[in-house]
Coordinates of N, CA and C in Angstrom, one line a residue:
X18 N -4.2 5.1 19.7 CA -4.3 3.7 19.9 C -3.0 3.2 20.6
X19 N -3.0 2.8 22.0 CA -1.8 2.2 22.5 C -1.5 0.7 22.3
X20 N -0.5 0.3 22.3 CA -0.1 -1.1 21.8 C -0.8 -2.1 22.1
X21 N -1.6 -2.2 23.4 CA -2.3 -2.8 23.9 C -4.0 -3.0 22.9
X22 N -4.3 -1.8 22.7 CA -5.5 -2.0 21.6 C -5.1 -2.3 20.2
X23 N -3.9 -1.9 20.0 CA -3.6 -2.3 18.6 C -3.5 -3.5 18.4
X24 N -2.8 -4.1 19.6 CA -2.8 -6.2 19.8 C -4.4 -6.5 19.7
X25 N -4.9 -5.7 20.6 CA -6.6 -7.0 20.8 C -7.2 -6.6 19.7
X26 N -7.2 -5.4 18.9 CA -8.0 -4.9 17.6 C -7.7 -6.3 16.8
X27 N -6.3 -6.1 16.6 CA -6.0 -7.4 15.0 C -6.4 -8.6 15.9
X28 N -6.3 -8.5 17.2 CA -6.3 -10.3 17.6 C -7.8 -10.5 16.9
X29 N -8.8 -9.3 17.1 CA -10.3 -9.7 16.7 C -10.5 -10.2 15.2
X30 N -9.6 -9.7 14.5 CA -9.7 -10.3 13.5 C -9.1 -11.2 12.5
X31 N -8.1 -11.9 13.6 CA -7.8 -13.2 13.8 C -6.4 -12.8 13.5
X32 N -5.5 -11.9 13.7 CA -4.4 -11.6 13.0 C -3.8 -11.4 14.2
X33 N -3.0 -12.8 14.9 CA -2.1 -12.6 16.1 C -1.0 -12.7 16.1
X34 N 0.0 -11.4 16.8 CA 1.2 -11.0 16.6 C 2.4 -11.9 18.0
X35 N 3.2 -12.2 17.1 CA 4.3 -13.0 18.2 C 5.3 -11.3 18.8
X36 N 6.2 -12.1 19.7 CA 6.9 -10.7 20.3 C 7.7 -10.1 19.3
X37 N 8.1 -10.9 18.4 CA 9.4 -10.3 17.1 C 8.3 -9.3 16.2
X38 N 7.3 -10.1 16.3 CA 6.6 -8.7 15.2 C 6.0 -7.7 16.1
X39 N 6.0 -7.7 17.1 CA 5.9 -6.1 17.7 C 6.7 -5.6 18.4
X40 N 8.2 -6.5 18.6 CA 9.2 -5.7 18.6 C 9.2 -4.7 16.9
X41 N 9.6 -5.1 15.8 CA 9.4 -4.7 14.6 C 8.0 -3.6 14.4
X42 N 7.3 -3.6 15.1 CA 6.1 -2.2 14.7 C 7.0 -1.6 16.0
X43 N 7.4 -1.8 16.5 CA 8.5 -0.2 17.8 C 9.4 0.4 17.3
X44 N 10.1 -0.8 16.2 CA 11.2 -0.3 15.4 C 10.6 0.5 14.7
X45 N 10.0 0.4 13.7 CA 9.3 1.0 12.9 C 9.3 2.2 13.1
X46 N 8.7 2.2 14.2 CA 8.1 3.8 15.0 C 9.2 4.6 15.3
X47 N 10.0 4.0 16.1 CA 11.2 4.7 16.4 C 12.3 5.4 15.0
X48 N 12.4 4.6 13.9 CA 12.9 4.4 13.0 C 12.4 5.9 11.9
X49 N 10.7 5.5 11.9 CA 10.4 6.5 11.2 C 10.5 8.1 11.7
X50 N 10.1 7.9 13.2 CA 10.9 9.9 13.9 C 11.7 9.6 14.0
X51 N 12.8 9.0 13.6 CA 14.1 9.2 13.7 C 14.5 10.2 12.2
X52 N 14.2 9.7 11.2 CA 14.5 9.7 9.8 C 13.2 11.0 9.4
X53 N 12.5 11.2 10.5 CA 11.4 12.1 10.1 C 12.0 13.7 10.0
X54 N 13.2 13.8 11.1 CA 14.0 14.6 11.5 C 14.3 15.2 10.0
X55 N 15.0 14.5 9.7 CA 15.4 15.0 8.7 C 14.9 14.8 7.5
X56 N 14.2 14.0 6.8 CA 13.3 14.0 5.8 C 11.6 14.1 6.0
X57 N 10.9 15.0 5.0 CA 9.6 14.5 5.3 C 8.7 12.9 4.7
X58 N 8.6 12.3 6.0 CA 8.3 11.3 5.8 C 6.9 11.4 6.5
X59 N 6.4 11.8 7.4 CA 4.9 12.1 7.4 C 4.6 13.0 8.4
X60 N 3.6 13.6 8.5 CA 3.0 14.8 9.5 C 2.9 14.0 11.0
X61 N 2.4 12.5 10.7 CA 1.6 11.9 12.0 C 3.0 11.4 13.0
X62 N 3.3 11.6 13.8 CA 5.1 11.2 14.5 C 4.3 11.2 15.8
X63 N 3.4 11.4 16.6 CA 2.9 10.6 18.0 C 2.3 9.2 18.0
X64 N 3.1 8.8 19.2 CA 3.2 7.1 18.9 C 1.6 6.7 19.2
X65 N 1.0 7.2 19.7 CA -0.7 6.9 19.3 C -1.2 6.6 18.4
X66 N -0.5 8.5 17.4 CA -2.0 8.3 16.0 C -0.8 7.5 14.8
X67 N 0.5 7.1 15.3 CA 1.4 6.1 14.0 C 0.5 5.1 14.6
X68 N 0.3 4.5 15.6 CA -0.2 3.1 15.2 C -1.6 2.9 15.1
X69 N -1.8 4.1 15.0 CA -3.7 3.9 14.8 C -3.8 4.0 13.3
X70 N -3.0 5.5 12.7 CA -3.4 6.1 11.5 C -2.2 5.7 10.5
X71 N -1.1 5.0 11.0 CA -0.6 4.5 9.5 C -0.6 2.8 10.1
X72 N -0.3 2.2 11.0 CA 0.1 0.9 11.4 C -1.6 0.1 11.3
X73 N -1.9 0.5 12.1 CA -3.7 -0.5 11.9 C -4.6 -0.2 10.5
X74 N -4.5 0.8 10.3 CA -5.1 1.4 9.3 C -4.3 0.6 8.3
X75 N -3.2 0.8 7.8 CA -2.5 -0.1 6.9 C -2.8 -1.5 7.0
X76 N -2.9 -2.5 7.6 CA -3.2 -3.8 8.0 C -4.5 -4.1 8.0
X77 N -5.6 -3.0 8.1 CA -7.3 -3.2 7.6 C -7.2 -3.8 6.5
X78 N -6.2 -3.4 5.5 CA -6.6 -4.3 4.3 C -6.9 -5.7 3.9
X79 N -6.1 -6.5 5.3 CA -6.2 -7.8 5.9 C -7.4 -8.4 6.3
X80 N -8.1 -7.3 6.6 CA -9.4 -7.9 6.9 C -10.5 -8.2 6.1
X81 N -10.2 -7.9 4.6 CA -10.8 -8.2 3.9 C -10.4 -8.9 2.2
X82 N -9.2 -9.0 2.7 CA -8.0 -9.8 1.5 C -7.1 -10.3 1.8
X83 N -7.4 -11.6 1.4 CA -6.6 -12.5 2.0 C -4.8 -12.6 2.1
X84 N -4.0 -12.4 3.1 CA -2.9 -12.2 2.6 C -2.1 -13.4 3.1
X85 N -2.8 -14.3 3.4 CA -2.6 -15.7 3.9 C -1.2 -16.4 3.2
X86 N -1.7 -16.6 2.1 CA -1.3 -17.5 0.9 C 0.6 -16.6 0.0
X87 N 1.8 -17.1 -0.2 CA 2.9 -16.4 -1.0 C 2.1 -15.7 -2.0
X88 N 2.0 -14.4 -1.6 CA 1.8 -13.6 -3.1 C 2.8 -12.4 -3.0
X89 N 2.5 -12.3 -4.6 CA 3.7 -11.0 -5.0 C 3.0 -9.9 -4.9
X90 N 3.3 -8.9 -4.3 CA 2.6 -7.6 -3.8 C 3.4 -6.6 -4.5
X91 N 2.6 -5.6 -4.9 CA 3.9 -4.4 -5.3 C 2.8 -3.4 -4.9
X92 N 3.4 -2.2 -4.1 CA 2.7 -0.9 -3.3 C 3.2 0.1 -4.2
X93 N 2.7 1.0 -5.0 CA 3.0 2.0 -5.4 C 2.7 3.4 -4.8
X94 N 3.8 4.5 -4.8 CA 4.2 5.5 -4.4 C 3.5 5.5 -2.7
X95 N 4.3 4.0 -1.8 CA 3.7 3.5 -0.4 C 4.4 4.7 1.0
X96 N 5.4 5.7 0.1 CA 5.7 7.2 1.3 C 6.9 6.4 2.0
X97 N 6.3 6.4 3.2 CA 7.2 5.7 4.6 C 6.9 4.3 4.6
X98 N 6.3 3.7 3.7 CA 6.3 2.3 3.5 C 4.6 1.4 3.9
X99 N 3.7 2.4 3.4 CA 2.1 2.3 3.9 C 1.5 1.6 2.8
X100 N 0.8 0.7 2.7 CA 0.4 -0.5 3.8 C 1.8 -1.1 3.4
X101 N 2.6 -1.4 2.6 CA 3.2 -2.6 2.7 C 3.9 -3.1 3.4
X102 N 4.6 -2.6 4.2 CA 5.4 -2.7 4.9 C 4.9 -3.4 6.4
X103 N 3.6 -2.8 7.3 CA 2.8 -2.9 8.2 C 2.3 -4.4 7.9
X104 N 1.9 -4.9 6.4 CA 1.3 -6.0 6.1 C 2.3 -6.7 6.5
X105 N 3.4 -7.0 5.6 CA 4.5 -7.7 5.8 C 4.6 -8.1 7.5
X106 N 4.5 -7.1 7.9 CA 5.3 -7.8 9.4 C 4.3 -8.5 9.8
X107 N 3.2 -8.4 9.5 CA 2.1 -9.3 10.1 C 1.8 -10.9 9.1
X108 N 2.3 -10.6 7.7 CA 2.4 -11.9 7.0 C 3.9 -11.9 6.4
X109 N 4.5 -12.6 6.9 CA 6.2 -12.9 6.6 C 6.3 -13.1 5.5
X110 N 5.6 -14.2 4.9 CA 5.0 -15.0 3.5 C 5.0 -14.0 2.2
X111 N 4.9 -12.9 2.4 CA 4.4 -11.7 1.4 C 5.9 -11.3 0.3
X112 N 5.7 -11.3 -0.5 CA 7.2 -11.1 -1.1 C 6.8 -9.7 -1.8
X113 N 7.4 -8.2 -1.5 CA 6.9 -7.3 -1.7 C 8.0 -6.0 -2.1
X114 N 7.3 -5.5 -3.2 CA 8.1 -4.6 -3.8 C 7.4 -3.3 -3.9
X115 N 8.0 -2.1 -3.8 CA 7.6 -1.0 -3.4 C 8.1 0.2 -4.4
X116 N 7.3 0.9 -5.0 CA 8.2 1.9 -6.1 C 7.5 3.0 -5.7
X117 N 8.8 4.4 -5.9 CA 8.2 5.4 -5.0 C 9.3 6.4 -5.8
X118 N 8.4 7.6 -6.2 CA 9.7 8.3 -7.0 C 10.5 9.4 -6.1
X119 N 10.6 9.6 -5.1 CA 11.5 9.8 -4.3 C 12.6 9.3 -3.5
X120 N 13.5 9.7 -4.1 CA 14.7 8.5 -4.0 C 15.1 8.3 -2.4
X121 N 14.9 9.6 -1.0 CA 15.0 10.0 -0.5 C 14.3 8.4 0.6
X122 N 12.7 8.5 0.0 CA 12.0 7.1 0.9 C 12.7 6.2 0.8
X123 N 13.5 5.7 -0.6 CA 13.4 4.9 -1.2 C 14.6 4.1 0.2
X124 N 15.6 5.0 0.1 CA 17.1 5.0 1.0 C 16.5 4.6 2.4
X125 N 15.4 5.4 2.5 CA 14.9 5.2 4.4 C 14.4 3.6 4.5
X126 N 13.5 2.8 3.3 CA 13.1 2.0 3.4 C 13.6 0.9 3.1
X127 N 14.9 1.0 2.6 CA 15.9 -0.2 2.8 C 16.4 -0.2 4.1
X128 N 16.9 1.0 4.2 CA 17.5 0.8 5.9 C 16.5 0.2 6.7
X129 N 15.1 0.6 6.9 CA 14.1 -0.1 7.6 C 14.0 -1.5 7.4
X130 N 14.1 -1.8 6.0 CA 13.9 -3.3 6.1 C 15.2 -4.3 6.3
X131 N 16.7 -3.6 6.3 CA 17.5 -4.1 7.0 C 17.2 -4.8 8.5
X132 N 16.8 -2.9 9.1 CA 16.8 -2.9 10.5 C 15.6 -3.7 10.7
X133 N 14.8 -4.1 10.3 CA 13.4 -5.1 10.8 C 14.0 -6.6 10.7
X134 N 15.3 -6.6 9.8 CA 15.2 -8.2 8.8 C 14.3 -8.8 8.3
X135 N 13.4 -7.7 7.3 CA 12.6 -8.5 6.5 C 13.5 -9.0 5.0
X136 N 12.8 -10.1 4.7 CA 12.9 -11.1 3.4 C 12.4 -11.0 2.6
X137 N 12.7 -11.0 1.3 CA 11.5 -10.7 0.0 C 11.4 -9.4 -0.2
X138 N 11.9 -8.2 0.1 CA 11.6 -7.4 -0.2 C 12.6 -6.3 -1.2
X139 N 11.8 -5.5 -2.1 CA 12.4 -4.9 -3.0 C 11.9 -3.6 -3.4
X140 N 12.9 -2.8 -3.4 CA 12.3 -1.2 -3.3 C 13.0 -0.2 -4.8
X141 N 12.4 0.2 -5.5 CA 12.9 1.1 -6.7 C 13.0 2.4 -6.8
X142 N 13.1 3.4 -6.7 CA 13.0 4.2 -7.3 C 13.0 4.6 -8.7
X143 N 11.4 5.3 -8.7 CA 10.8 5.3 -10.5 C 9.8 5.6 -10.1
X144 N 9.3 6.0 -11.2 CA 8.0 6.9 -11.5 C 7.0 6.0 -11.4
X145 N 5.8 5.7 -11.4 CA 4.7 4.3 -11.7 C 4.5 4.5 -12.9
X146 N 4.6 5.2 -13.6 CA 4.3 5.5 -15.1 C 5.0 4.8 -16.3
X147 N 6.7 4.9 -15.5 CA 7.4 4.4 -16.4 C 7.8 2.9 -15.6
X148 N 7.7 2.4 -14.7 CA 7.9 1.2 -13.7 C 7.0 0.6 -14.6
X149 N 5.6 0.3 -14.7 CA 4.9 -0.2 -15.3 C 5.1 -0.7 -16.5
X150 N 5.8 -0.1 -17.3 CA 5.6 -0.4 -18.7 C 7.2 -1.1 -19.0
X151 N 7.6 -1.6 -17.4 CA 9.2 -2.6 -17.7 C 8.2 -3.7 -17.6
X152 N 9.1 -4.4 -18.8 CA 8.3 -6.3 -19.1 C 8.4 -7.2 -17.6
X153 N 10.0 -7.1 -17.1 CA 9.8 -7.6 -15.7 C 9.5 -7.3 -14.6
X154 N 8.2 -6.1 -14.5 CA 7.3 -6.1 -13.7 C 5.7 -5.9 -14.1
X155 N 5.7 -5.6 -15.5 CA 3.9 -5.5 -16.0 C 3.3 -7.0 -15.9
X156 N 2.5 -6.9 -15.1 CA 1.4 -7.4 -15.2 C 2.2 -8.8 -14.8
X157 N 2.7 -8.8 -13.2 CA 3.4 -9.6 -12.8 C 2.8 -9.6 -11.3
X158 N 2.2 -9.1 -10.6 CA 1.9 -9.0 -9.4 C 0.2 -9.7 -9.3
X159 N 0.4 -10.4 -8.0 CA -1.3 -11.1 -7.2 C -1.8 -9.7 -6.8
X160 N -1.5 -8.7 -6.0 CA -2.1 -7.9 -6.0 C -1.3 -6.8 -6.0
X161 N -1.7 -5.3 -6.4 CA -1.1 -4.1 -6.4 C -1.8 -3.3 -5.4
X162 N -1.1 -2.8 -4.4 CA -2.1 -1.7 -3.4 C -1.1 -0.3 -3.4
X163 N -2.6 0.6 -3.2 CA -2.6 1.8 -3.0 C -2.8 2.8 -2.2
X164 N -2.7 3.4 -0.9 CA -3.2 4.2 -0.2 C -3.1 5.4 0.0
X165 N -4.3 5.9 -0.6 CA -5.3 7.3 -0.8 C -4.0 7.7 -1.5
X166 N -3.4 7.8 -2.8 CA -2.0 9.2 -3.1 C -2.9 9.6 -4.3
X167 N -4.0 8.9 -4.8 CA -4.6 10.0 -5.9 C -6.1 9.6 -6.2
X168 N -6.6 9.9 -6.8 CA -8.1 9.4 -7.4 C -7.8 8.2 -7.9
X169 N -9.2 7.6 -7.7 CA -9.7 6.3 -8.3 C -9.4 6.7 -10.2
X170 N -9.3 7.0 -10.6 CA -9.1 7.4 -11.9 C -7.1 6.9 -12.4
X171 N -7.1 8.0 -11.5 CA -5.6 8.1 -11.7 C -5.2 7.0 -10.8
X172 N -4.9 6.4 -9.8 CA -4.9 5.2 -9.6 C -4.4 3.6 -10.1
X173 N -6.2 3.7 -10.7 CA -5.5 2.7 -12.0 C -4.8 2.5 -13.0
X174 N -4.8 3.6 -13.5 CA -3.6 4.2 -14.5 C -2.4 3.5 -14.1
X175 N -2.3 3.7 -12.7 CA -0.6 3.8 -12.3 C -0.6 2.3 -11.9
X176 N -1.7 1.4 -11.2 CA -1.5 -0.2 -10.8 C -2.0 -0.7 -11.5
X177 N -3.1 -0.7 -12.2 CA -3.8 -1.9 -13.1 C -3.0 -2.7 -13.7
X178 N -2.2 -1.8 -14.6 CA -0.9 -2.5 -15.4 C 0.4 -3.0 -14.7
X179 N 0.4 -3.0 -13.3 CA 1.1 -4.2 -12.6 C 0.5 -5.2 -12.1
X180 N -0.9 -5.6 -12.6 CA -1.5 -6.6 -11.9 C -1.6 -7.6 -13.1
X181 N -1.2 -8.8 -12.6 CA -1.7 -9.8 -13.4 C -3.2 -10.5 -13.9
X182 N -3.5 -10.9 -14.7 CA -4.6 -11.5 -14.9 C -4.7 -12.6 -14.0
X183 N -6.2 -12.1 -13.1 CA -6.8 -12.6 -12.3 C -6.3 -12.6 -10.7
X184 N -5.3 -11.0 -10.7 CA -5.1 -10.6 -9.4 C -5.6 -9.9 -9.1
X185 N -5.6 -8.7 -8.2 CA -6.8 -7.6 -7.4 C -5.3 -6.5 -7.5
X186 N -6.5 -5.4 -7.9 CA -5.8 -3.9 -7.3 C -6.4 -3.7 -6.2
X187 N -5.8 -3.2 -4.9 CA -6.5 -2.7 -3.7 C -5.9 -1.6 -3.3
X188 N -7.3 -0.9 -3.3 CA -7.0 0.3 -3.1 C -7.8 1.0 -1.5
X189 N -6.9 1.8 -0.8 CA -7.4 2.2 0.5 C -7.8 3.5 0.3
X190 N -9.0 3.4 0.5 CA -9.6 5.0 0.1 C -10.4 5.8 1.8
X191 N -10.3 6.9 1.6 CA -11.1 7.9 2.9 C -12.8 7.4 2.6
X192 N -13.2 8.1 2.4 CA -14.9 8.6 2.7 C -15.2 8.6 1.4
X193 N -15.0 9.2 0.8 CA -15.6 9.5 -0.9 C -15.4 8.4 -2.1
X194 N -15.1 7.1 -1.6 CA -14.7 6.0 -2.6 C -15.8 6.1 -3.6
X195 N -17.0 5.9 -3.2 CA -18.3 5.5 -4.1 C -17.8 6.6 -5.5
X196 N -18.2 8.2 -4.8 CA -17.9 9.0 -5.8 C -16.8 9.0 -7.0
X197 N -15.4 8.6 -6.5 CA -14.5 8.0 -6.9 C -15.1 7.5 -8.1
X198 N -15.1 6.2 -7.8 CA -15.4 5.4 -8.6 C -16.3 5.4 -9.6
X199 N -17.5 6.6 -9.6 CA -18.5 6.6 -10.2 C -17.7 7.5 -11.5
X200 N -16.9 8.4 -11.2 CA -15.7 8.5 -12.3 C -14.8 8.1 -12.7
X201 N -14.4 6.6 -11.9 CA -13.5 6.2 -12.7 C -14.0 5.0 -13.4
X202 N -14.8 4.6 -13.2 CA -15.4 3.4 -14.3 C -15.0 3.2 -15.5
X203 N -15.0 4.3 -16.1 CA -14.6 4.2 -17.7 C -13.0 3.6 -17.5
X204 N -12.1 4.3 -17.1 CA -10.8 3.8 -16.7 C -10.4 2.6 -16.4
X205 N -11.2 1.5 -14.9 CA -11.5 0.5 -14.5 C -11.4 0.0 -16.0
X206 N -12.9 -0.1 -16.9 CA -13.1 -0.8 -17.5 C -11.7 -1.1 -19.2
X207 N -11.2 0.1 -19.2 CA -10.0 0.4 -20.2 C -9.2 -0.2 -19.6
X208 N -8.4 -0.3 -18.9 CA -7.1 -0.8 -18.3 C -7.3 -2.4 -18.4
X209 N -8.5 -3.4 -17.8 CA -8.7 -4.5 -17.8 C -9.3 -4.5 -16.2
X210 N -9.7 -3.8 -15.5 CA -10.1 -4.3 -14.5 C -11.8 -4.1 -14.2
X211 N -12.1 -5.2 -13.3 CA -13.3 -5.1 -13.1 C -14.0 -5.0 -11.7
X212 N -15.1 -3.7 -11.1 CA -15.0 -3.8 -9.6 C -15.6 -5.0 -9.0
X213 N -14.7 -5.5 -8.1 CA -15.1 -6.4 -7.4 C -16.0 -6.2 -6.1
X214 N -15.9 -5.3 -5.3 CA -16.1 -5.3 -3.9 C -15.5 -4.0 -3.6
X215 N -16.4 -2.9 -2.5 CA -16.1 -1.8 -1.9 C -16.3 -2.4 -0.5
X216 N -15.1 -2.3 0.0 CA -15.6 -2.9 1.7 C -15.6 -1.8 2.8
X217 N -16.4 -1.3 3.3 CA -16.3 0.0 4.1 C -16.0 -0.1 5.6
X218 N -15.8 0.5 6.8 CA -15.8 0.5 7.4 C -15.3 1.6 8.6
X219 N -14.8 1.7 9.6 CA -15.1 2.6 10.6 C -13.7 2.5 11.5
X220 N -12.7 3.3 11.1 CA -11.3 3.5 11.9 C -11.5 3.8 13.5
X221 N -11.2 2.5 14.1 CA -11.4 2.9 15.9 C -10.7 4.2 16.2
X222 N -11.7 4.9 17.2 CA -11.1 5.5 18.0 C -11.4 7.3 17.3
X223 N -10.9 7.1 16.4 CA -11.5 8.4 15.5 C -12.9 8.7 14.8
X224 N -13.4 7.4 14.4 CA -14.6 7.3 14.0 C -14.6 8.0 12.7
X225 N -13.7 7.7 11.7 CA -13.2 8.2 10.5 C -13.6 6.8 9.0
X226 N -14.3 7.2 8.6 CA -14.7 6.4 7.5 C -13.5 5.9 6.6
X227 N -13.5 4.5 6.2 CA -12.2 4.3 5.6 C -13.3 3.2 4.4
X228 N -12.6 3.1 3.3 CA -13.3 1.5 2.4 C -11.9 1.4 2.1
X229 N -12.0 0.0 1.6 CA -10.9 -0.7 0.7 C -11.6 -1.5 -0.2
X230 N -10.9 -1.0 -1.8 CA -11.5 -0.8 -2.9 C -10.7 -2.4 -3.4
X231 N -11.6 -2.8 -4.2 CA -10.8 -3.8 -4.7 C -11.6 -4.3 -5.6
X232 N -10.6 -4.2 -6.8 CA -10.8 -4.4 -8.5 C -10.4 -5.5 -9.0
X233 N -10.4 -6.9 -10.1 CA -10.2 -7.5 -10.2 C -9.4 -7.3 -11.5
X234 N -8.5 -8.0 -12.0 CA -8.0 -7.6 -13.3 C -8.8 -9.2 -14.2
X235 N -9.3 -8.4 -15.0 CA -10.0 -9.5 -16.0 C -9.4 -9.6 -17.3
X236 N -8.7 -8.9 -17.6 CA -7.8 -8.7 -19.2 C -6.5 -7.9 -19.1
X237 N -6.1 -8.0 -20.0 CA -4.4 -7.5 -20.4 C -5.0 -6.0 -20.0
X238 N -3.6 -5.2 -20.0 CA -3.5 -3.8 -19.9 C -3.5 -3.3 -21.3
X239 N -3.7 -2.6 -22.3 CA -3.7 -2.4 -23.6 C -2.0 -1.7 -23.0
X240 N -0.8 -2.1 -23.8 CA 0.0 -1.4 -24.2 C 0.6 0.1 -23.8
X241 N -0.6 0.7 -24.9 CA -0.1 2.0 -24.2 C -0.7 2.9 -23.1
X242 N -1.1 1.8 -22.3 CA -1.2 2.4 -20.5 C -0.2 2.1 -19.6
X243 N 0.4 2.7 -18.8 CA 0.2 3.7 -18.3 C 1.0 4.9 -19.5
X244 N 0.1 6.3 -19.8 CA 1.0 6.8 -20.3 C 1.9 7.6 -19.7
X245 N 2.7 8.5 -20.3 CA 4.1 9.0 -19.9 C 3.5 10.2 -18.8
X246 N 4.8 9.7 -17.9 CA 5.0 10.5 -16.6 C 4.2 12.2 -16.2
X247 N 3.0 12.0 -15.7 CA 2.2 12.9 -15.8 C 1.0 13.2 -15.8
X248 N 1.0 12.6 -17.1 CA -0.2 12.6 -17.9 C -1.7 11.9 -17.3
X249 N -1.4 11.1 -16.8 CA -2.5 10.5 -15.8 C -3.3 11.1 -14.8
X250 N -2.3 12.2 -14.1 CA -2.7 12.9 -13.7 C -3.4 14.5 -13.9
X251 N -2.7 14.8 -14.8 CA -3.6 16.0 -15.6 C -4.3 15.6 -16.7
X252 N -4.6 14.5 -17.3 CA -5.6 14.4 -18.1 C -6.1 12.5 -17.7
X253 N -7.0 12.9 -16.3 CA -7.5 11.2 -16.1 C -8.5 10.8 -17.0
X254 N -8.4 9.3 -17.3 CA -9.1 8.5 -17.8 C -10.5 8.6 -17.9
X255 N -11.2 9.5 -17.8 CA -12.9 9.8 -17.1 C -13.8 10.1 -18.4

């Protein structure tokens, strides 16, 4: 996707970029093969499939959630900074925090958000297991997003319990969401959330199935979720 389709893509769906925010997706790009050198920060480093397969792809979520309005975002274990980061530059408004247990991102994505001069933003290093269960972030966020780092199961485990009552977890899933979810229900429904909406759709140019999942939080988190570091993962909620 060259810069030129990646402008008229979002312009179609009403998301138009001034020159400071696409100077900031060049930075970006440049920033991330720069830092790719020496850390793994992702496989995809051709400026085509970055802005097709992490830059637009991360910003789909836009087209079907509104990120119009100041909300508190928190992106768990987001890598090189996916979706949150890509959103941000497209909604300034977004005040967004990012927890990633590699300390390694954690360092690249301050310097990025130096070098971008974004505002509002805040980056931890920690586990989501144990992030979650600090009082000054449970169950404090409008929405929590996720893209593709594990099952719909395990998933919620790790966001549900930073979303506040009556925010959305959104989750960006490949091809297999339905399935997903058809095992994680029990989970959804333990944590407090309830499904709202599977929105599917069709990644230009690759012709690659993508949905974005989005759950509603209807109730508290019971306490002792998320449990300790691991465990979500080798024994999911199903």
């Amino acid at each position: 996707m060259n810069k030129d389709l990646f402008i008229g893509k979002l312009k179609e769906k009403g998301i138009a970029l001034d020159s400071q925010q696409l100077e900031q997706f060049e930075r970006y790009f440049e920033l991330l093969v720069e830092w790719n050198q020496k850390m793994n920060l992702t496989a995809i480093t051709e400026k085509e499939e970055v802005y097709l397969k992490h830059f637009f792809d991360s910003v789909s979520a836009a087209f079907f959630v509104d990120f119009n309005q100041p909300i508190k975002l928190c992106d768990v274990g987001a890598g090189a900074g996916f979706p949150s980061i890509p959103l941000k530059i497209c909604y300034p408004n977004l005040d967004i925090t990012i927890v990633d247990s590699l300390n390694k991102r954690i360092t690249f994505l301050e310097h990025l958000s130096k070098e971008l001069r974004l505002k509002n933003t805040h980056f931890y290093h920690d586990r989501a297991e144990t992030f979650a269960k600090k009082q000054e972030f449970r169950e404090k966020y409008d929405i929590v997003t996720a893209r593709a780092v594990a099952r719909m199961s395990v998933l919620s485990e790790l966001c549900l319990p930073l979303v506040k009552q009556g925010g959305q977890f959104v989750a960006m899933k490949a091809a297999n969401a339905e399935e997903e979810l058809t095992s994680a229900d029990h989970a959804i429904k333990q944590l407090g959330g309830q499904l709202s909406t599977v929105h599917s759709f069709t990644l230009p140019i690759e012709d690659s199935d993508r949905n974005i999942v989005v759950i509603k939080k209807v109730k508290k988190t019971p306490n002792k979720y998320p449990r300790k570091p691991g465990t979500p993962n080798k024994m999911p909620l199903e």
